[in-house]
mmCIF file of C-alpha atoms in Angstrom:
data_model
loop_
_atom_site.group_PDB
_atom_site.id
_atom_site.type_symbol
_atom_site.label_atom_id
_atom_site.label_comp_id
_atom_site.label_asym_id
_atom_site.label_seq_id
_atom_site.Cartn_x
_atom_site.Cartn_y
_atom_site.Cartn_z
ATOM 1 C CA MET A 1 34.001 -8.186 -13.343
ATOM 2 C CA LYS A 2 30.241 -8.096 -13.787
ATOM 3 C CA GLN A 3 28.084 -7.435 -10.788
ATOM 4 C CA LEU A 4 24.528 -6.646 -9.791
ATOM 5 C CA ILE A 5 23.675 -4.271 -6.946
ATOM 6 C CA VAL A 6 20.140 -4.094 -5.577
ATOM 7 C CA THR A 7 19.434 -1.248 -3.178
ATOM 8 C CA CYS A 8 16.507 0.797 -1.930
ATOM 9 C CA LEU A 9 16.785 4.354 -3.192
ATOM 10 C CA PRO A 10 19.035 6.376 -5.479
ATOM 11 C CA SER A 11 21.031 9.137 -3.775
ATOM 12 C CA PHE A 12 23.890 11.342 -4.872
ATOM 13 C CA TYR A 13 26.457 9.592 -2.655
ATOM 14 C CA LYS A 14 25.398 6.104 -3.778
ATOM 15 C CA ASN A 15 25.171 7.097 -7.424
ATOM 16 C CA ILE A 16 28.679 8.546 -7.463
ATOM 17 C CA ALA A 17 30.028 5.382 -5.860
ATOM 18 C CA PHE A 18 28.197 3.194 -8.371
ATOM 19 C CA LYS A 19 29.555 5.288 -11.223
ATOM 20 C CA LYS A 20 33.115 4.745 -9.979
ATOM 21 C CA ILE A 21 32.483 1.024 -9.490
ATOM 22 C CA SER A 22 31.186 0.775 -13.068
ATOM 23 C CA GLU A 23 34.556 2.030 -14.340
ATOM 24 C CA HIS A 24 36.066 -1.284 -13.231
ATOM 25 C CA GLY A 25 33.638 -3.608 -14.990
ATOM 26 C CA ILE A 26 30.028 -4.128 -15.951
ATOM 27 C CA LEU A 27 27.559 -2.979 -13.321
ATOM 28 C CA LYS A 28 23.793 -3.293 -13.204
ATOM 29 C CA VAL A 29 21.814 -1.525 -10.470
ATOM 30 C CA PHE A 30 18.206 -2.062 -9.445
ATOM 31 C CA PHE A 31 16.506 0.449 -7.124
ATOM 32 C CA THR A 32 13.523 -0.781 -5.149
ATOM 33 C CA PHE A 33 12.582 2.870 -4.395
ATOM 34 C CA ASP A 34 11.386 1.954 -0.937
ATOM 35 C CA SER A 35 11.729 5.078 1.189
ATOM 36 C CA LYS A 36 9.423 6.582 3.799
ATOM 37 C CA ILE A 37 11.514 9.748 4.062
ATOM 38 C CA LYS A 38 10.816 12.737 1.804
ATOM 39 C CA ARG A 39 13.939 13.925 -0.035
ATOM 40 C CA GLU A 40 14.586 17.101 -1.990
ATOM 41 C CA GLY A 41 15.257 16.853 -5.723
ATOM 42 C CA ASP A 42 19.027 17.374 -5.684
ATOM 43 C CA PHE A 43 19.392 14.414 -3.313
ATOM 44 C CA PHE A 44 19.139 12.234 -6.437
ATOM 45 C CA ASN A 45 21.813 13.994 -8.527
ATOM 46 C CA ASN A 46 24.764 12.395 -10.324
ATOM 47 C CA GLY A 47 22.919 9.334 -11.564
ATOM 48 C CA LEU A 48 24.257 6.391 -13.497
ATOM 49 C CA ASN A 49 23.867 5.976 -17.225
ATOM 50 C CA ASN A 50 20.457 4.631 -18.187
ATOM 51 C CA GLU A 51 21.948 1.393 -19.521
ATOM 52 C CA ASP A 52 23.378 0.652 -16.058
ATOM 53 C CA ILE A 53 19.990 0.834 -14.336
ATOM 54 C CA ILE A 54 17.468 -2.000 -14.504
ATOM 55 C CA GLU A 55 14.107 -0.432 -15.295
ATOM 56 C CA LYS A 56 11.480 -1.095 -12.657
ATOM 57 C CA THR A 57 8.055 -2.228 -13.927
ATOM 58 C CA ASN A 58 5.719 -4.773 -12.318
ATOM 59 C CA VAL A 59 6.855 -7.239 -9.658
ATOM 60 C CA PHE A 60 6.814 -10.290 -11.917
ATOM 61 C CA ASN A 61 8.938 -8.650 -14.611
ATOM 62 C CA ASN A 62 11.266 -7.191 -11.981
ATOM 63 C CA LEU A 63 11.872 -10.616 -10.462
ATOM 64 C CA LYS A 64 12.481 -12.097 -13.909
ATOM 65 C CA LYS A 65 15.017 -9.388 -14.779
ATOM 66 C CA LEU A 66 16.814 -9.815 -11.459
ATOM 67 C CA TYR A 67 16.960 -13.569 -11.931
ATOM 68 C CA LEU A 68 18.510 -13.231 -15.395
ATOM 69 C CA GLU A 69 21.000 -10.576 -14.295
ATOM 70 C CA SER A 70 21.972 -12.552 -11.208
ATOM 71 C CA LYS A 71 22.805 -15.564 -13.373
ATOM 72 C CA LYS A 72 25.283 -13.470 -15.395
ATOM 73 C CA ALA A 73 26.849 -11.628 -12.450
ATOM 74 C CA GLU A 74 29.974 -12.684 -10.582
ATOM 75 C CA TYR A 75 28.691 -10.904 -7.477
ATOM 76 C CA VAL A 76 25.210 -9.892 -6.347
ATOM 77 C CA THR A 77 25.229 -7.223 -3.656
ATOM 78 C CA LEU A 78 22.091 -6.611 -1.600
ATOM 79 C CA GLY A 79 21.420 -3.272 0.091
ATOM 80 C CA GLY A 80 19.420 -4.685 2.977
ATOM 81 C CA TRP A 81 17.176 -7.438 4.244
ATOM 82 C CA ASP A 82 13.776 -5.754 4.477
ATOM 83 C CA ASP A 83 12.454 -6.029 0.933
ATOM 84 C CA LEU A 84 10.876 -8.733 -1.239
ATOM 85 C CA TYR A 85 13.616 -8.387 -3.856
ATOM 86 C CA PHE A 86 16.377 -8.916 -1.304
ATOM 87 C CA TRP A 87 14.784 -12.113 -0.024
ATOM 88 C CA PHE A 88 14.137 -13.368 -3.549
ATOM 89 C CA LEU A 89 17.814 -13.039 -4.464
ATOM 90 C CA ARG A 90 18.932 -14.380 -1.088
ATOM 91 C CA PHE A 91 17.303 -17.719 -1.920
ATOM 92 C CA ILE A 92 18.030 -18.063 -5.644
ATOM 93 C CA VAL A 93 21.655 -16.845 -5.765
ATOM 94 C CA PRO A 94 24.464 -19.152 -4.592
ATOM 95 C CA LYS A 95 25.973 -18.050 -1.275
ATOM 96 C CA ARG A 96 29.462 -17.658 -2.771
ATOM 97 C CA LYS A 97 28.126 -14.836 -5.005
ATOM 98 C CA LEU A 98 26.090 -12.953 -2.404
ATOM 99 C CA ARG A 99 27.276 -9.833 -0.579
ATOM 100 C CA LEU A 100 25.304 -7.667 1.828
ATOM 101 C CA ILE A 101 25.676 -3.934 2.517
ATOM 102 C CA VAL A 102 25.092 -3.288 6.241
ATOM 103 C CA GLU A 103 24.360 0.338 7.106
ATOM 104 C CA SER A 104 22.230 -0.375 10.173
ATOM 105 C CA SER A 105 24.185 -0.337 13.419
ATOM 106 C CA ILE A 106 23.982 -2.031 16.784
ATOM 107 C CA TYR A 107 22.815 1.308 18.238
ATOM 108 C CA GLU A 108 19.321 1.186 16.752
ATOM 109 C CA PHE A 109 18.967 -2.588 16.810
ATOM 110 C CA ASN A 110 16.505 -4.232 19.197
ATOM 111 C CA ASP A 111 16.044 -7.987 19.427
ATOM 112 C CA SER A 112 12.518 -8.739 18.292
ATOM 113 C CA ALA A 113 10.418 -11.361 16.558
ATOM 114 C CA LEU A 114 12.201 -10.413 13.321
ATOM 115 C CA THR A 115 15.671 -11.190 14.652
ATOM 116 C CA PRO A 116 15.524 -14.917 13.757
ATOM 117 C CA LEU A 117 14.604 -13.961 10.184
ATOM 118 C CA LYS A 118 17.614 -11.644 9.954
ATOM 119 C CA LYS A 119 19.839 -14.440 11.267
ATOM 120 C CA ILE A 120 18.463 -16.750 8.581
ATOM 121 C CA PHE A 121 19.083 -14.069 5.954
ATOM 122 C CA VAL A 122 22.752 -13.524 6.824
ATOM 123 C CA LYS A 123 23.462 -17.275 6.833
ATOM 124 C CA GLY A 124 23.069 -17.188 3.065
ATOM 125 C CA ILE A 125 25.598 -14.361 2.610
ATOM 126 C CA SER A 126 29.308 -14.844 1.904
ATOM 127 C CA GLU A 127 30.523 -11.290 2.641
ATOM 128 C CA CYS A 128 29.188 -8.252 4.474
ATOM 129 C CA ILE A 129 30.305 -4.720 3.595
ATOM 130 C CA VAL A 130 29.684 -2.765 6.804
ATOM 131 C CA SER A 131 29.941 0.996 7.327
ATOM 132 C CA GLY A 132 31.875 0.965 10.601
ATOM 133 C CA GLN A 133 32.500 -0.622 13.988
ATOM 134 C CA PRO A 134 28.885 -0.403 15.313
ATOM 135 C CA HIS A 135 27.724 -2.053 12.094
ATOM 136 C CA TYR A 136 30.392 -4.751 12.446
ATOM 137 C CA ARG A 137 29.103 -5.525 15.931
ATOM 138 C CA LEU A 138 25.526 -5.772 14.660
ATOM 139 C CA ILE A 139 26.327 -8.323 11.985
ATOM 140 C CA ARG A 140 28.368 -10.402 14.423
ATOM 141 C CA HIS A 141 25.465 -10.198 16.888
ATOM 142 C CA LEU A 142 23.281 -11.749 14.186
ATOM 143 C CA GLY A 143 25.647 -14.705 14.012
ATOM 144 C CA PHE A 144 27.359 -13.902 10.725
ATOM 145 C CA LYS A 145 30.631 -15.841 10.478
ATOM 146 C CA GLY A 146 31.765 -14.919 6.972
ATOM 147 C CA LYS A 147 34.048 -12.214 5.601
ATOM 148 C CA ILE A 148 33.456 -8.659 6.814
ATOM 149 C CA THR A 149 34.824 -5.587 5.008
ATOM 150 C CA ILE A 150 34.608 -2.188 6.706
ATOM 151 C CA SER A 151 33.904 0.565 4.176
ATOM 152 C CA LYS A 152 34.007 3.535 6.593
ATOM 153 C CA GLY A 153 31.120 5.176 4.814
ATOM 154 C CA VAL A 154 27.880 4.854 2.912
ATOM 155 C CA GLY A 155 28.979 6.300 -0.422
ATOM 156 C CA VAL A 156 31.158 8.959 -2.043
ATOM 157 C CA LEU A 157 30.905 12.724 -1.501
ATOM 158 C CA ASP A 158 30.198 14.946 -4.502
ATOM 159 C CA PHE A 159 32.334 18.012 -3.671
ATOM 160 C CA ASN A 160 34.781 18.930 -6.442
ATOM 161 C CA TYR A 161 36.662 21.705 -4.653
ATOM 162 C CA GLU A 162 39.199 22.004 -1.846
ATOM 163 C CA PRO A 163 37.718 23.926 1.102
ATOM 164 C CA LYS A 164 39.824 26.432 3.040
ATOM 165 C CA GLU A 165 41.428 25.376 6.298
ATOM 166 C CA LYS A 166 39.968 26.879 9.451
ATOM 167 C CA ILE A 167 41.983 29.739 10.966
ATOM 168 C CA ARG A 168 42.241 30.290 14.708
ATOM 169 C CA PRO A 169 39.113 32.186 15.835
ATOM 170 C CA GLU A 170 38.923 34.563 18.781
ATOM 171 C CA LYS A 171 35.848 32.676 19.950
ATOM 172 C CA VAL A 172 34.151 29.444 18.897
ATOM 173 C CA MET A 173 30.504 30.417 18.810
ATOM 174 C CA ASN A 174 28.807 29.590 15.488
ATOM 175 C CA PHE A 175 27.221 26.142 15.340
ATOM 176 C CA LEU A 176 25.617 24.557 12.283
ATOM 177 C CA TYR A 177 23.027 21.850 11.810
ATOM 178 C CA VAL A 178 22.130 20.593 8.317
ATOM 179 C CA GLY A 179 19.367 18.037 7.929
ATOM 180 C CA ARG A 180 15.701 17.353 8.493
ATOM 181 C CA VAL A 181 14.288 19.419 11.362
ATOM 182 C CA SER A 182 12.546 16.608 13.199
ATOM 183 C CA LYS A 183 12.282 14.895 16.555
ATOM 184 C CA ASP A 184 14.460 11.929 15.575
ATOM 185 C CA LYS A 185 17.286 14.393 14.775
ATOM 186 C CA GLY A 186 17.283 15.612 18.377
ATOM 187 C CA VAL A 187 16.445 19.224 17.526
ATOM 188 C CA GLU A 188 14.433 19.719 20.721
ATOM 189 C CA LEU A 189 17.581 19.138 22.779
ATOM 190 C CA LEU A 190 19.418 21.683 20.636
ATOM 191 C CA PHE A 191 16.686 24.268 21.191
ATOM 192 C CA THR A 192 16.884 23.722 24.934
ATOM 193 C CA PHE A 193 20.664 24.044 24.978
ATOM 194 C CA PHE A 194 20.846 27.207 22.886
ATOM 195 C CA GLU A 195 18.038 28.823 24.849
ATOM 196 C CA LYS A 196 20.199 28.360 27.956
ATOM 197 C CA ASN A 197 23.356 29.601 26.195
ATOM 198 C CA PRO A 198 22.503 32.858 24.390
ATOM 199 C CA GLU A 199 26.190 33.694 23.805
ATOM 200 C CA LEU A 200 26.355 30.874 21.224
ATOM 201 C CA HIS A 201 24.555 30.829 17.887
ATOM 202 C CA LEU A 202 22.938 27.957 15.962
ATOM 203 C CA ASN A 203 22.302 28.046 12.207
ATOM 204 C CA ILE A 204 19.810 25.480 10.891
ATOM 205 C CA VAL A 205 19.571 24.379 7.254
ATOM 206 C CA GLY A 206 17.051 21.811 6.047
ATOM 207 C CA SER A 207 13.420 20.877 5.593
ATOM 208 C CA VAL A 208 11.038 21.269 8.549
ATOM 209 C CA GLU A 209 8.835 18.235 9.192
ATOM 210 C CA ASP A 210 6.651 19.874 11.844
ATOM 211 C CA GLU A 211 5.634 23.548 11.785
ATOM 212 C CA LYS A 212 5.848 23.695 15.586
ATOM 213 C CA TYR A 213 9.631 23.843 15.260
ATOM 214 C CA LEU A 214 9.383 27.085 13.297
ATOM 215 C CA ASP A 215 7.340 28.536 16.158
ATOM 216 C CA ILE A 216 10.026 27.517 18.653
ATOM 217 C CA ILE A 217 12.825 28.937 16.492
ATOM 218 C CA SER A 218 10.984 32.256 16.229
ATOM 219 C CA THR A 219 11.260 32.654 20.025
ATOM 220 C CA LEU A 220 15.036 32.048 20.115
ATOM 221 C CA GLN A 221 17.169 35.050 19.213
ATOM 222 C CA ASN A 222 20.338 32.987 18.816
ATOM 223 C CA VAL A 223 18.842 30.342 16.476
ATOM 224 C CA THR A 224 18.463 31.147 12.770
ATOM 225 C CA TYR A 225 16.573 28.976 10.294
ATOM 226 C CA HIS A 226 17.871 29.314 6.716
ATOM 227 C CA GLY A 227 15.456 26.933 4.999
ATOM 228 C CA TYR A 228 16.475 24.214 2.576
ATOM 229 C CA LYS A 229 19.643 24.796 0.534
ATOM 230 C CA ASN A 230 20.819 23.027 -2.612
ATOM 231 C CA ARG A 231 24.066 21.119 -2.432
ATOM 232 C CA ASN A 232 25.912 23.718 -4.486
ATOM 233 C CA GLU A 233 25.187 26.230 -1.705
ATOM 234 C CA LEU A 234 26.709 24.157 1.081
ATOM 235 C CA LYS A 235 30.292 25.393 0.650
ATOM 236 C CA ASP A 236 29.442 28.914 1.846
ATOM 237 C CA ILE A 237 27.178 27.609 4.622
ATOM 238 C CA PHE A 238 29.928 25.437 6.093
ATOM 239 C CA SER A 239 32.563 28.153 5.665
ATOM 240 C CA TYR A 240 30.997 30.733 7.987
ATOM 241 C CA ASN A 241 30.385 28.311 10.865
ATOM 242 C CA ASP A 242 32.793 26.957 13.469
ATOM 243 C CA VAL A 243 31.294 23.651 14.643
ATOM 244 C CA PHE A 244 28.820 21.150 13.219
ATOM 245 C CA ILE A 245 26.349 19.589 15.636
ATOM 246 C CA LEU A 246 24.189 16.484 15.213
ATOM 247 C CA ALA A 247 22.062 15.362 18.163
ATOM 248 C CA SER A 248 20.290 12.484 16.413
ATOM 249 C CA ARG A 249 18.378 9.915 18.390
ATOM 250 C CA VAL A 250 18.637 7.517 15.432
ATOM 251 C CA GLU A 251 21.351 7.866 12.783
ATOM 252 C CA PRO A 252 22.699 4.684 11.141
ATOM 253 C CA TRP A 253 25.781 6.507 9.780
ATOM 254 C CA GLY A 254 25.552 10.284 9.334
ATOM 255 C CA LEU A 255 26.937 11.288 5.940
ATOM 256 C CA VAL A 256 26.541 14.945 6.909
ATOM 257 C CA ILE A 257 29.359 14.429 9.429
ATOM 258 C CA GLU A 258 31.649 13.459 6.557
ATOM 259 C CA GLU A 259 30.534 16.619 4.767
ATOM 260 C CA ALA A 260 31.264 18.778 7.801
ATOM 261 C CA LEU A 261 34.712 17.239 8.272
ATOM 262 C CA TYR A 262 35.456 17.713 4.580
ATOM 263 C CA HIS A 263 34.831 21.426 5.108
ATOM 264 C CA GLY A 264 37.107 21.503 8.139
ATOM 265 C CA LEU A 265 34.498 21.741 10.895
ATOM 266 C CA PRO A 266 34.999 19.901 14.180
ATOM 267 C CA VAL A 267 31.799 18.127 15.209
ATOM 268 C CA VAL A 268 29.642 17.437 18.241
ATOM 269 C CA VAL A 269 27.519 14.298 17.812
ATOM 270 C CA SER A 270 25.321 12.068 19.920
ATOM 271 C CA ASP A 271 26.470 8.553 20.724
ATOM 272 C CA LYS A 272 23.687 7.210 18.479
ATOM 273 C CA VAL A 273 25.303 8.610 15.331
ATOM 274 C CA GLY A 274 26.708 5.575 13.532
ATOM 275 C CA CYS A 275 29.991 7.189 12.452
ATOM 276 C CA ASN A 276 30.923 8.465 15.913
ATOM 277 C CA GLU A 277 33.436 5.673 16.548
ATOM 278 C CA ASP A 278 35.095 5.604 13.127
ATOM 279 C CA LEU A 279 35.119 9.276 12.104
ATOM 280 C CA VAL A 280 34.849 11.260 15.345
ATOM 281 C CA LYS A 281 36.642 9.216 18.004
ATOM 282 C CA GLY A 282 38.816 7.432 15.449
ATOM 283 C CA TYR A 283 40.327 10.635 14.059
ATOM 284 C CA ASP A 284 39.692 12.770 17.190
ATOM 285 C CA THR A 285 37.678 15.304 15.195
ATOM 286 C CA GLY A 286 35.159 16.366 17.814
ATOM 287 C CA GLN A 287 33.089 15.435 20.840
ATOM 288 C CA VAL A 288 30.574 12.633 21.435
ATOM 289 C CA PHE A 289 27.816 13.087 24.027
ATOM 290 C CA ALA A 290 25.160 10.793 25.447
ATOM 291 C CA MET A 291 21.920 11.090 23.467
ATOM 292 C CA ASP A 292 19.281 13.374 25.030
ATOM 293 C CA ASP A 293 21.648 14.227 27.905
ATOM 294 C CA LEU A 294 21.694 18.021 28.261
ATOM 295 C CA VAL A 295 24.366 17.963 30.969
ATOM 296 C CA ASP A 296 26.755 15.858 28.876
ATOM 297 C CA LEU A 297 26.047 17.943 25.775
ATOM 298 C CA THR A 298 26.885 21.090 27.741
ATOM 299 C CA GLU A 299 30.164 19.599 28.947
ATOM 300 C CA LYS A 300 31.182 18.533 25.451
ATOM 301 C CA ILE A 301 30.369 21.929 23.965
ATOM 302 C CA GLU A 302 32.423 23.589 26.697
ATOM 303 C CA LYS A 303 35.353 21.444 25.571
ATOM 304 C CA ILE A 304 35.014 22.170 21.881
ATOM 305 C CA THR A 305 34.579 25.913 22.407
ATOM 306 C CA ASN A 306 37.985 26.016 24.105
ATOM 307 C CA VAL A 307 40.012 27.561 21.282
ATOM 308 C CA ASP A 308 43.101 25.402 21.885
ATOM 309 C CA GLN A 309 41.012 22.202 21.851
ATOM 310 C CA TYR A 310 39.154 23.469 18.801
ATOM 311 C CA MET A 311 42.340 24.075 16.843
ATOM 312 C CA LEU A 312 43.738 20.665 17.816
ATOM 313 C CA GLN A 313 40.698 19.000 16.312
ATOM 314 C CA CYS A 314 40.913 21.234 13.238
ATOM 315 C CA LYS A 315 44.474 19.981 12.823
ATOM 316 C CA ASN A 316 43.306 16.371 13.068
ATOM 317 C CA ILE A 317 40.667 17.017 10.402
ATOM 318 C CA ASN A 318 43.269 18.517 8.080
ATOM 319 C CA SER A 319 45.235 15.266 8.239
ATOM 320 C CA ILE A 320 42.335 13.193 6.847
ATOM 321 C CA ASN A 321 42.753 12.003 3.270
ATOM 322 C CA PHE A 322 39.202 12.149 1.891
ATOM 323 C CA ASN A 323 40.231 10.772 -1.496
ATOM 324 C CA GLU A 324 41.620 7.730 0.272
ATOM 325 C CA ILE A 325 38.323 7.274 2.147
ATOM 326 C CA SER A 326 36.357 7.465 -1.118
ATOM 327 C CA ASN A 327 38.684 5.038 -2.883
ATOM 328 C CA ASN A 328 38.464 2.633 0.043
ATOM 329 C CA TYR A 329 34.663 2.621 -0.215
ATOM 330 C CA VAL A 330 34.724 1.864 -3.940
ATOM 331 C CA ASN A 331 37.402 -0.818 -3.542
ATOM 332 C CA CYS A 332 35.130 -2.714 -1.127
ATOM 333 C CA PHE A 333 32.985 -3.614 -4.159
ATOM 334 C CA LEU A 334 35.793 -4.610 -6.513
#
């Protein structure tokens, strides 16, 4: 099989998936490099071979290259609908060859003036590869009537070791957050909760987008900021914590939840985290609370800090076959 994949930005989890897909045929990838979010250098690790990547130059040459590659490909897979290159291919490639990766979910979707354009876009697609159930509902909401494949992810994890299983703790008290320290990640709610619950501890790893958060952290004795850590340092960070917490106000999927589960940590996530139905409720690996709701967050943390409940969810995590999840993602493109 020969296929062309056009997507926005290289990332370690996409690149690993593309590498595995390329083992089953000829793959060409074009990155539009359209990202408003600053990423650290190791976010782009594990890239494809240079011959697999279509070099980006000026728009005219890019369109010409994509046209020629699309003519040779059996399948053309688009990574979204919000870029010139996606729309160009949507109209020049026959519908039977076009697939669409859907990583946006119904949670963050609002009907707007752009909705009719999205409906027009998906009418020209034969198959949608969606991350999970909230993403399935979005594409159906847009009127898509074709084939839908659920990938249960957004890529493939890069860990090459088997983490240790969690042992029964005397107390569940160490919480971990890994990610950008920003408003959209719900960190203000976390600060409020941990200020009210000094017997629990929160470890934060990631880049700070607003210095005011460092000032807040400095006033909280039970919140520790560890700065940004490279991916090869994550094993130890996950190992000395009990629970992973993600209070995002917007989170199309939440790959970090997969990472936490891989390391055996039960999770507490907001109901706006895209993987909450498939990975948290689906496997019973943690608690889901209503976004920005301090009362509900408190109730869910009370549940997960019950040692018996905690160990039950650790057991459920241990039953997950992560290799099977990775293989399922890759097979969606074959």
